[in-house]
Amino acid sequence: MYVGIAPIKTKNVGKIYLEQMYIQGSKKWILSRISPKCENCNSNKHYDVICTSKLFIIVIPYDKAYKIVCPKCGETIGLDFEEYLLIEPFIKLNKKYEEGKISHQEYEDRITKISDKLKYSKK
């Protein structure tokens, strides 16, 4: 398991007008590090105030790699996910048959249906 940071969330909090940013009754600017006027355009009458937050999330690694392996020699070939999806129905059906959950006739019928679907989807 991995703990990470989600994308930054931005929320518009509101506005602060320039005259509100002086200490009342003086010319002292409350935020000394920030210029009273925008340093880029020098024409603002207010500043927008936004809040950005990073949310911690729990991430479970999901980096699966599918491969086919020769049962005799162990030769391994990596599959693209799309390739895996093409053979996944057969894999699931074979497992059901090997576990005795479906009859031989049902197995044969489903093999035919899956094969027909692939045949017609490739056209």
PDB file of C-alpha atoms in Angstrom:
ATOM      1  CA  MET A   1       0.000   0.000   0.000  1.00  0.00           C
ATOM      2  CA  TYR A   2       1.164   3.516  -0.779  1.00  0.00           C
ATOM      3  CA  VAL A   3       0.078   6.821   0.706  1.00  0.00           C
ATOM      4  CA  GLY A   4       0.224   9.703  -1.747  1.00  0.00           C
ATOM      5  CA  ILE A   5      -1.069  13.148  -2.472  1.00  0.00           C
ATOM      6  CA  ALA A   6      -4.100  13.719  -4.671  1.00  0.00           C
ATOM      7  CA  PRO A   7      -4.185  16.545  -7.200  1.00  0.00           C
ATOM      8  CA  ILE A   8      -4.464  20.000  -5.724  1.00  0.00           C
ATOM      9  CA  LYS A   9      -7.983  21.210  -5.003  1.00  0.00           C
ATOM     10  CA  THR A  10      -8.617  24.949  -5.472  1.00  0.00           C
ATOM     11  CA  LYS A  11     -11.443  26.844  -3.807  1.00  0.00           C
ATOM     12  CA  ASN A  12     -12.321  30.526  -4.293  1.00  0.00           C
ATOM     13  CA  VAL A  13     -12.670  31.942  -0.759  1.00  0.00           C
ATOM     14  CA  GLY A  14     -13.623  35.500  -1.701  1.00  0.00           C
ATOM     15  CA  LYS A  15     -12.234  39.012  -2.260  1.00  0.00           C
ATOM     16  CA  ILE A  16     -10.241  41.467  -0.185  1.00  0.00           C
ATOM     17  CA  TYR A  17     -10.358  45.101  -1.288  1.00  0.00           C
ATOM     18  CA  LEU A  18      -7.194  47.183  -1.121  1.00  0.00           C
ATOM     19  CA  GLU A  19      -8.572  49.647   1.409  1.00  0.00           C
ATOM     20  CA  GLN A  20      -9.301  46.715   3.728  1.00  0.00           C
ATOM     21  CA  MET A  21      -5.653  45.708   3.732  1.00  0.00           C
ATOM     22  CA  TYR A  22      -4.371  48.758   5.562  1.00  0.00           C
ATOM     23  CA  ILE A  23      -4.280  48.915   9.338  1.00  0.00           C
ATOM     24  CA  GLN A  24      -7.259  51.097  10.189  1.00  0.00           C
ATOM     25  CA  GLY A  25      -6.311  54.733  10.741  1.00  0.00           C
ATOM     26  CA  SER A  26      -2.818  54.339   9.282  1.00  0.00           C
ATOM     27  CA  LYS A  27      -1.016  53.864   6.008  1.00  0.00           C
ATOM     28  CA  LYS A  28       0.592  50.625   7.202  1.00  0.00           C
ATOM     29  CA  TRP A  29      -0.026  47.746   4.808  1.00  0.00           C
ATOM     30  CA  ILE A  30      -1.063  44.522   6.584  1.00  0.00           C
ATOM     31  CA  LEU A  31       0.776  42.202   4.209  1.00  0.00           C
ATOM     32  CA  SER A  32       4.213  43.725   3.971  1.00  0.00           C
ATOM     33  CA  ARG A  33       5.550  41.005   1.646  1.00  0.00           C
ATOM     34  CA  ILE A  34       2.798  41.655  -0.926  1.00  0.00           C
ATOM     35  CA  SER A  35       2.521  44.849  -2.946  1.00  0.00           C
ATOM     36  CA  PRO A  36      -0.743  46.801  -2.508  1.00  0.00           C
ATOM     37  CA  LYS A  37      -1.111  46.943  -6.299  1.00  0.00           C
ATOM     38  CA  CYS A  38      -0.548  44.009  -8.611  1.00  0.00           C
ATOM     39  CA  GLU A  39       3.110  43.961  -9.624  1.00  0.00           C
ATOM     40  CA  ASN A  40       2.164  42.815 -13.108  1.00  0.00           C
ATOM     41  CA  CYS A  41      -0.708  45.144 -14.149  1.00  0.00           C
ATOM     42  CA  ASN A  42      -0.797  47.682 -11.297  1.00  0.00           C
ATOM     43  CA  SER A  43      -4.537  48.167 -11.827  1.00  0.00           C
ATOM     44  CA  ASN A  44      -6.331  45.956  -9.321  1.00  0.00           C
ATOM     45  CA  LYS A  45      -8.883  47.252  -6.830  1.00  0.00           C
ATOM     46  CA  HIS A  46      -9.001  43.968  -4.953  1.00  0.00           C
ATOM     47  CA  TYR A  47      -7.336  40.586  -4.637  1.00  0.00           C
ATOM     48  CA  ASP A  48      -9.159  37.308  -4.956  1.00  0.00           C
ATOM     49  CA  VAL A  49      -8.376  34.903  -2.161  1.00  0.00           C
ATOM     50  CA  ILE A  50      -8.205  31.221  -3.009  1.00  0.00           C
ATOM     51  CA  CYS A  51      -7.445  28.166  -0.957  1.00  0.00           C
ATOM     52  CA  THR A  52      -5.517  25.262  -2.400  1.00  0.00           C
ATOM     53  CA  SER A  53      -5.278  22.001  -0.570  1.00  0.00           C
ATOM     54  CA  LYS A  54      -3.536  18.716  -1.100  1.00  0.00           C
ATOM     55  CA  LEU A  55      -5.520  15.741   0.051  1.00  0.00           C
ATOM     56  CA  PHE A  56      -3.760  12.641   1.250  1.00  0.00           C
ATOM     57  CA  ILE A  57      -5.104   9.476  -0.263  1.00  0.00           C
ATOM     58  CA  ILE A  58      -4.337   5.818   0.105  1.00  0.00           C
ATOM     59  CA  VAL A  59      -3.312   4.264  -3.174  1.00  0.00           C
ATOM     60  CA  ILE A  60      -3.136   0.552  -3.737  1.00  0.00           C
ATOM     61  CA  PRO A  61      -0.615  -0.231  -6.462  1.00  0.00           C
ATOM     62  CA  TYR A  62      -2.386  -1.372  -9.585  1.00  0.00           C
ATOM     63  CA  ASP A  63       0.397  -2.170 -11.987  1.00  0.00           C
ATOM     64  CA  LYS A  64      -0.596  -5.509 -13.421  1.00  0.00           C
ATOM     65  CA  ALA A  65       1.386  -7.195 -16.149  1.00  0.00           C
ATOM     66  CA  TYR A  66      -0.163 -10.104 -18.021  1.00  0.00           C
ATOM     67  CA  LYS A  67       2.020 -12.755 -19.596  1.00  0.00           C
ATOM     68  CA  ILE A  68       1.639 -16.132 -21.235  1.00  0.00           C
ATOM     69  CA  VAL A  69       3.997 -18.851 -20.056  1.00  0.00           C
ATOM     70  CA  CYS A  70       4.830 -22.176 -21.688  1.00  0.00           C
ATOM     71  CA  PRO A  71       4.036 -24.910 -19.122  1.00  0.00           C
ATOM     72  CA  LYS A  72       6.904 -27.073 -20.417  1.00  0.00           C
ATOM     73  CA  CYS A  73       9.858 -24.751 -20.807  1.00  0.00           C
ATOM     74  CA  GLY A  74       8.762 -21.613 -18.942  1.00  0.00           C
ATOM     75  CA  GLU A  75       9.139 -19.280 -21.933  1.00  0.00           C
ATOM     76  CA  THR A  76       7.305 -16.063 -21.069  1.00  0.00           C
ATOM     77  CA  ILE A  77       5.744 -13.513 -23.411  1.00  0.00           C
ATOM     78  CA  GLY A  78       4.247 -10.274 -22.155  1.00  0.00           C
ATOM     79  CA  LEU A  79       0.740  -9.343 -23.235  1.00  0.00           C
ATOM     80  CA  ASP A  80      -0.658  -5.903 -23.862  1.00  0.00           C
ATOM     81  CA  PHE A  81      -3.776  -5.309 -21.802  1.00  0.00           C
ATOM     82  CA  GLU A  82      -5.881  -5.332 -24.987  1.00  0.00           C
ATOM     83  CA  GLU A  83      -4.464  -8.738 -25.857  1.00  0.00           C
ATOM     84  CA  TYR A  84      -5.322 -10.016 -22.416  1.00  0.00           C
ATOM     85  CA  LEU A  85      -8.894  -8.744 -22.774  1.00  0.00           C
ATOM     86  CA  LEU A  86      -9.275 -10.751 -25.981  1.00  0.00           C
ATOM     87  CA  ILE A  87      -8.419 -14.020 -24.238  1.00  0.00           C
ATOM     88  CA  GLU A  88      -9.905 -13.290 -20.805  1.00  0.00           C
ATOM     89  CA  PRO A  89     -13.330 -14.865 -21.602  1.00  0.00           C
ATOM     90  CA  PHE A  90     -11.581 -18.097 -22.566  1.00  0.00           C
ATOM     91  CA  ILE A  91      -9.463 -18.064 -19.411  1.00  0.00           C
ATOM     92  CA  LYS A  92     -12.531 -17.643 -17.197  1.00  0.00           C
ATOM     93  CA  LEU A  93     -14.473 -20.320 -19.080  1.00  0.00           C
ATOM     94  CA  ASN A  94     -11.566 -22.792 -18.897  1.00  0.00           C
ATOM     95  CA  LYS A  95     -11.331 -22.256 -15.162  1.00  0.00           C
ATOM     96  CA  LYS A  96     -15.052 -22.946 -14.683  1.00  0.00           C
ATOM     97  CA  TYR A  97     -14.775 -26.140 -16.735  1.00  0.00           C
ATOM     98  CA  GLU A  98     -11.643 -27.355 -14.922  1.00  0.00           C
ATOM     99  CA  GLU A  99     -13.335 -26.726 -11.558  1.00  0.00           C
ATOM    100  CA  GLY A 100     -16.343 -28.793 -12.694  1.00  0.00           C
ATOM    101  CA  LYS A 101     -18.764 -25.864 -12.514  1.00  0.00           C
ATOM    102  CA  ILE A 102     -20.068 -26.388 -16.055  1.00  0.00           C
ATOM    103  CA  SER A 103     -20.688 -29.468 -18.209  1.00  0.00           C
ATOM    104  CA  HIS A 104     -18.672 -30.359 -21.277  1.00  0.00           C
ATOM    105  CA  GLN A 105     -21.608 -29.471 -23.546  1.00  0.00           C
ATOM    106  CA  GLU A 106     -22.041 -26.059 -21.873  1.00  0.00           C
ATOM    107  CA  TYR A 107     -18.300 -25.517 -22.203  1.00  0.00           C
ATOM    108  CA  GLU A 108     -18.401 -26.268 -25.941  1.00  0.00           C
ATOM    109  CA  ASP A 109     -21.450 -24.026 -26.458  1.00  0.00           C
ATOM    110  CA  ARG A 110     -19.800 -21.098 -24.675  1.00  0.00           C
ATOM    111  CA  ILE A 111     -16.543 -21.571 -26.587  1.00  0.00           C
ATOM    112  CA  THR A 112     -18.526 -21.274 -29.818  1.00  0.00           C
ATOM    113  CA  LYS A 113     -20.284 -18.097 -28.617  1.00  0.00           C
ATOM    114  CA  ILE A 114     -17.025 -16.450 -27.540  1.00  0.00           C
ATOM    115  CA  SER A 115     -15.341 -17.395 -30.813  1.00  0.00           C
ATOM    116  CA  ASP A 116     -18.277 -16.030 -32.829  1.00  0.00           C
ATOM    117  CA  LYS A 117     -18.170 -12.751 -30.896  1.00  0.00           C
ATOM    118  CA  LEU A 118     -14.461 -12.369 -31.649  1.00  0.00           C
ATOM    119  CA  LYS A 119     -14.962 -13.283 -35.288  1.00  0.00           C
ATOM    120  CA  TYR A 120     -17.678 -10.663 -35.777  1.00  0.00           C
ATOM    121  CA  SER A 121     -15.960  -7.974 -33.715  1.00  0.00           C
ATOM    122  CA  LYS A 122     -12.805  -8.225 -35.846  1.00  0.00           C
ATOM    123  CA  LYS A 123     -14.698  -7.416 -39.068  1.00  0.00           C
TER     124      LYS A 123
END
